[in-house]
Amino acid sequence: RYVDGGISDNLPQYELKNTITVDICPRDISSTNIHELRFTNTSIQFTLANLYRVSRALFPPDPL
């Protein structure tokens, strides 16, 4: 049963073990990895750059 992409296992496992998974997010080489959370086959990295991105998404700057 699937609830949501963030809650359900969005990387299905097939009987054939020849499944290719692709990470579409670029790796932040210059940012320090504070913590990594693995939940329902999804990896979320808490880095300074990602925390900055979240803060800008929740509290966008005033338009010029």
PDB file of C-alpha atoms in Angstrom:
ATOM      1  CA  ARG A   1       0.000   0.000   0.000  1.00  0.00           C
ATOM      2  CA  TYR A   2       1.385   3.390  -1.004  1.00  0.00           C
ATOM      3  CA  VAL A   3       0.550   6.559   0.901  1.00  0.00           C
ATOM      4  CA  ASP A   4       2.908   9.200  -0.415  1.00  0.00           C
ATOM      5  CA  GLY A   5       6.239   9.330  -2.223  1.00  0.00           C
ATOM      6  CA  GLY A   6       7.966  10.538   0.931  1.00  0.00           C
ATOM      7  CA  ILE A   7       6.389   7.973   3.237  1.00  0.00           C
ATOM      8  CA  SER A   8       6.107   4.879   1.056  1.00  0.00           C
ATOM      9  CA  ASP A   9       9.019   2.897  -0.354  1.00  0.00           C
ATOM     10  CA  ASN A  10       9.496   4.681  -3.664  1.00  0.00           C
ATOM     11  CA  LEU A  11      12.282   2.343  -4.814  1.00  0.00           C
ATOM     12  CA  PRO A  12      10.450  -0.882  -5.629  1.00  0.00           C
ATOM     13  CA  GLN A  13      12.363  -4.153  -5.535  1.00  0.00           C
ATOM     14  CA  TYR A  14      11.851  -6.506  -8.461  1.00  0.00           C
ATOM     15  CA  GLU A  15      12.446 -10.225  -8.572  1.00  0.00           C
ATOM     16  CA  LEU A  16      15.248  -9.630 -11.059  1.00  0.00           C
ATOM     17  CA  LYS A  17      18.181  -8.053  -9.251  1.00  0.00           C
ATOM     18  CA  ASN A  18      19.206  -5.966 -12.288  1.00  0.00           C
ATOM     19  CA  THR A  19      17.566  -2.710 -11.221  1.00  0.00           C
ATOM     20  CA  ILE A  20      19.389   0.585 -11.805  1.00  0.00           C
ATOM     21  CA  THR A  21      18.713   3.476  -9.440  1.00  0.00           C
ATOM     22  CA  VAL A  22      19.685   7.049 -10.283  1.00  0.00           C
ATOM     23  CA  ASP A  23      20.286   9.924  -7.864  1.00  0.00           C
ATOM     24  CA  ILE A  24      19.162  13.152  -9.535  1.00  0.00           C
ATOM     25  CA  CYS A  25      20.567  15.468  -6.858  1.00  0.00           C
ATOM     26  CA  PRO A  26      24.098  16.818  -7.208  1.00  0.00           C
ATOM     27  CA  ARG A  27      26.463  16.040  -4.372  1.00  0.00           C
ATOM     28  CA  ASP A  28      27.479  19.015  -2.223  1.00  0.00           C
ATOM     29  CA  ILE A  29      31.230  18.550  -2.102  1.00  0.00           C
ATOM     30  CA  SER A  30      31.939  21.871  -0.378  1.00  0.00           C
ATOM     31  CA  SER A  31      29.291  21.412   2.331  1.00  0.00           C
ATOM     32  CA  THR A  32      29.813  19.473   5.554  1.00  0.00           C
ATOM     33  CA  ASN A  33      27.494  16.492   6.011  1.00  0.00           C
ATOM     34  CA  ILE A  34      25.941  17.077   9.441  1.00  0.00           C
ATOM     35  CA  HIS A  35      23.669  14.032   9.508  1.00  0.00           C
ATOM     36  CA  GLU A  36      22.136  11.476   7.154  1.00  0.00           C
ATOM     37  CA  LEU A  37      18.653  10.050   7.691  1.00  0.00           C
ATOM     38  CA  ARG A  38      17.511   6.859   5.962  1.00  0.00           C
ATOM     39  CA  PHE A  39      13.752   6.338   5.983  1.00  0.00           C
ATOM     40  CA  THR A  40      11.667   4.036   3.770  1.00  0.00           C
ATOM     41  CA  ASN A  41      14.558   3.391   1.382  1.00  0.00           C
ATOM     42  CA  THR A  42      15.181   7.137   0.951  1.00  0.00           C
ATOM     43  CA  SER A  43      18.351   8.929   2.042  1.00  0.00           C
ATOM     44  CA  ILE A  44      18.129  12.543   3.250  1.00  0.00           C
ATOM     45  CA  GLN A  45      21.387  14.385   3.916  1.00  0.00           C
ATOM     46  CA  PHE A  46      21.396  17.297   6.326  1.00  0.00           C
ATOM     47  CA  THR A  47      24.159  19.583   5.108  1.00  0.00           C
ATOM     48  CA  LEU A  48      24.673  23.286   5.628  1.00  0.00           C
ATOM     49  CA  ALA A  49      23.851  23.904   1.965  1.00  0.00           C
ATOM     50  CA  ASN A  50      20.631  21.860   2.168  1.00  0.00           C
ATOM     51  CA  LEU A  51      19.553  23.599   5.376  1.00  0.00           C
ATOM     52  CA  TYR A  52      20.140  26.944   3.635  1.00  0.00           C
ATOM     53  CA  ARG A  53      18.029  25.779   0.666  1.00  0.00           C
ATOM     54  CA  VAL A  54      15.195  24.720   2.989  1.00  0.00           C
ATOM     55  CA  SER A  55      15.292  28.068   4.796  1.00  0.00           C
ATOM     56  CA  ARG A  56      15.133  29.924   1.445  1.00  0.00           C
ATOM     57  CA  ALA A  57      12.206  27.741   0.324  1.00  0.00           C
ATOM     58  CA  LEU A  58      10.252  28.334   3.540  1.00  0.00           C
ATOM     59  CA  PHE A  59      11.244  31.993   3.956  1.00  0.00           C
ATOM     60  CA  PRO A  60      11.974  33.396   0.476  1.00  0.00           C
ATOM     61  CA  PRO A  61      13.753  36.735   0.167  1.00  0.00           C
ATOM     62  CA  ASP A  62      11.804  39.858  -0.689  1.00  0.00           C
ATOM     63  CA  PRO A  63      11.603  40.520  -4.441  1.00  0.00           C
ATOM     64  CA  LEU A  64      13.839  43.300  -5.704  1.00  0.00           C
TER      65      LEU A  64
END
